[in-house]
Amino acid sequence: MKTLCTTLLLIAFNLTLTAQSASDVINNIKYISEVVSHNESSEIKKLQDIAAYYNIENADTFDANKKLTYDVVFTRTNCKIEATYNSEGEILKSTEVYSNMRLPMSLVKLILKEHNTWYISDNVQKVYYSSKSGTYKVYELEIKKDNKVKNLKFKIDSEDNNNTYVALN
């Protein structure tokens, strides 16, 4: 229910920002509900919204007479989404990479609990979305203390709409 409410609020907010058809919103509701999170940086959410509400008919190579797929790249500072759309405007898959963005507070707390005298010096967030097989989110972090460096890797484990982080290393 919480996801549905969040999704509806995102749709309502973004409808005022973009001049897209209702079908563009409906086509990517699955992407929005699986990928867009209130825990992420606002810069990440902005780029994900742009991808979700992108009208494929605006692409130079769009051909309404053919059932094709279209690869579109969206970039902002330290953010990149490579999305594949079908001819109806649905995102079939995406690969997203975000460098040195604000991390979810629950992840930061988890890291500081285990490494309280360390600091996070670098991070990369990766999101892999597939309309067929779902979403996979990974956080790769570099932490430092004195002359020591550790690389940590976490993935989100979503169960019953509760996100937890699982260490991968």
Coordinates of C-alpha atoms in Angstrom, one line a residue:
M1 CA 0.0 0.0 0.0
K2 CA 2.9 2.3 0.9
T3 CA 4.5 1.7 -2.5
L4 CA 1.2 2.4 -4.3
C5 CA 0.7 5.7 -2.5
T6 CA 4.3 6.7 -3.2
T7 CA 3.9 5.8 -6.8
L8 CA 0.6 7.8 -7.2
L9 CA 2.2 10.8 -5.6
L10 CA 5.2 10.6 -7.9
I11 CA 2.9 10.3 -10.9
A12 CA 0.8 13.3 -9.8
F13 CA 3.9 15.4 -9.1
N14 CA 5.5 14.5 -12.4
L15 CA 2.4 15.1 -14.5
T16 CA 2.7 18.8 -13.6
L17 CA 6.4 18.8 -14.7
T18 CA 6.1 17.0 -18.0
A19 CA 3.8 17.1 -21.0
Q20 CA 3.5 13.4 -21.6
S21 CA 0.5 11.3 -22.5
A22 CA -1.3 9.2 -19.9
S23 CA 0.0 6.1 -21.7
D24 CA 3.6 7.1 -21.0
V25 CA 2.9 7.1 -17.3
I26 CA 1.0 3.8 -17.4
N27 CA 3.7 2.1 -19.5
N28 CA 6.4 2.7 -16.9
I29 CA 4.4 2.4 -13.7
K30 CA 6.3 -0.9 -13.0
Y31 CA 9.6 0.8 -13.5
I32 CA 8.6 3.6 -11.1
S33 CA 7.4 1.3 -8.4
E34 CA 10.4 -1.0 -8.6
V35 CA 13.2 1.5 -9.1
V36 CA 12.3 5.0 -7.8
S37 CA 12.8 5.2 -4.0
H38 CA 12.3 7.9 -1.4
N39 CA 15.6 6.8 0.2
E40 CA 17.7 7.9 -2.8
S41 CA 19.3 11.3 -3.6
S42 CA 17.0 13.8 -5.2
E43 CA 19.3 13.9 -8.2
I44 CA 18.9 10.2 -8.8
K45 CA 15.1 10.5 -8.5
K46 CA 15.1 13.4 -11.0
L47 CA 16.9 11.4 -13.7
Q48 CA 14.8 8.3 -13.0
D49 CA 11.7 10.5 -13.5
I50 CA 13.0 11.8 -16.8
A51 CA 13.6 8.2 -18.0
A52 CA 10.1 7.1 -16.8
Y53 CA 8.3 9.9 -18.5
Y54 CA 10.3 10.0 -21.6
N55 CA 8.2 10.0 -24.8
I56 CA 9.8 7.6 -27.2
E57 CA 8.0 9.2 -30.1
N58 CA 10.4 12.2 -29.6
A59 CA 13.4 10.0 -30.6
D60 CA 14.9 10.9 -34.0
T61 CA 14.9 7.2 -34.9
F62 CA 11.3 6.4 -33.8
D63 CA 9.2 4.7 -36.5
A64 CA 5.5 4.2 -35.6
N65 CA 5.2 1.6 -38.4
K66 CA 7.7 -0.8 -36.9
K67 CA 7.8 -2.7 -33.6
L68 CA 11.4 -1.9 -32.6
T69 CA 13.3 -1.3 -29.4
Y70 CA 15.1 2.0 -28.7
D71 CA 18.2 2.6 -26.6
V72 CA 18.2 6.0 -24.9
V73 CA 21.0 7.4 -22.6
F74 CA 20.2 10.0 -20.0
T75 CA 23.0 11.8 -18.2
R76 CA 23.5 14.4 -15.5
T77 CA 26.5 15.1 -13.4
N78 CA 27.6 11.8 -11.8
C79 CA 24.4 10.1 -13.1
K80 CA 23.8 7.9 -16.1
I81 CA 20.8 5.8 -17.2
E82 CA 20.9 3.6 -20.3
A83 CA 17.3 2.5 -21.0
T84 CA 15.8 0.3 -23.6
Y85 CA 12.2 1.1 -24.6
N86 CA 9.8 -0.7 -26.8
S87 CA 7.8 1.1 -29.5
E88 CA 4.9 1.7 -26.9
G89 CA 7.3 3.6 -24.6
E90 CA 7.7 1.0 -21.9
I91 CA 11.1 0.6 -20.4
L92 CA 12.1 -3.0 -21.0
K93 CA 15.5 -2.7 -19.1
S94 CA 17.8 -0.2 -17.8
T95 CA 21.3 0.1 -16.3
E96 CA 21.9 3.0 -14.0
V97 CA 25.1 4.2 -12.4
Y98 CA 25.4 7.0 -9.9
S99 CA 28.7 8.2 -8.5
N100 CA 29.2 9.9 -5.2
M101 CA 25.6 10.6 -4.5
R102 CA 23.9 10.8 -1.1
L103 CA 23.5 7.3 0.3
P104 CA 20.4 6.1 2.0
M105 CA 20.6 6.9 5.7
S106 CA 19.9 3.3 6.8
L107 CA 22.9 2.2 4.8
V108 CA 25.2 4.9 6.3
K109 CA 24.1 3.9 9.8
L110 CA 24.8 0.2 9.0
I111 CA 28.3 1.1 7.8
L112 CA 29.1 3.4 10.8
K113 CA 27.8 0.7 13.2
E114 CA 30.5 -1.7 11.9
H115 CA 33.2 0.9 11.0
N116 CA 32.6 3.8 13.4
T117 CA 36.1 5.3 13.1
W118 CA 36.1 5.1 9.3
Y119 CA 34.7 7.6 6.7
I120 CA 33.1 7.0 3.3
S121 CA 35.4 8.4 0.7
D122 CA 33.7 7.2 -2.5
N123 CA 30.5 5.4 -3.5
V124 CA 28.9 4.1 -6.6
Q125 CA 25.2 3.0 -6.8
K126 CA 24.1 0.7 -9.6
V127 CA 20.6 -0.2 -10.5
Y128 CA 19.7 -3.0 -12.9
Y129 CA 16.1 -3.1 -14.0
S130 CA 14.4 -5.6 -16.2
S131 CA 10.6 -5.6 -16.8
K132 CA 10.8 -9.4 -16.9
S133 CA 13.2 -10.3 -14.1
G134 CA 12.9 -7.3 -11.7
T135 CA 15.3 -4.9 -10.1
Y136 CA 18.8 -5.4 -8.5
K137 CA 20.4 -2.5 -6.6
V138 CA 24.1 -2.5 -5.6
Y139 CA 26.1 0.0 -3.5
E140 CA 29.9 -0.1 -3.8
L141 CA 31.7 2.0 -1.2
E142 CA 35.2 2.8 -0.4
I143 CA 35.9 3.6 3.3
K144 CA 39.1 5.0 4.7
K145 CA 40.9 5.3 8.1
D146 CA 44.4 6.6 8.4
N147 CA 46.3 4.9 5.5
K148 CA 43.9 2.0 5.3
V149 CA 41.3 1.5 2.6
K150 CA 38.4 -1.0 2.5
N151 CA 36.0 -1.7 -0.3
L152 CA 32.5 -2.7 0.7
K153 CA 29.6 -3.9 -1.4
F154 CA 26.0 -4.1 -0.5
K155 CA 22.8 -5.1 -2.3
I156 CA 19.2 -4.3 -1.3
D157 CA 17.2 -7.2 -0.2
S158 CA 13.5 -6.3 -0.5
E159 CA 11.1 -8.4 1.5
D160 CA 7.5 -7.4 2.3
N161 CA 8.4 -3.8 1.2
N162 CA 11.2 -3.6 3.8
N163 CA 14.6 -2.9 2.4
T164 CA 17.6 -4.3 4.1
Y165 CA 21.2 -4.3 3.0
V166 CA 23.2 -7.5 2.5
A167 CA 27.0 -7.3 2.4
L168 CA 28.4 -9.0 -0.7
N169 CA 32.0 -9.1 0.3

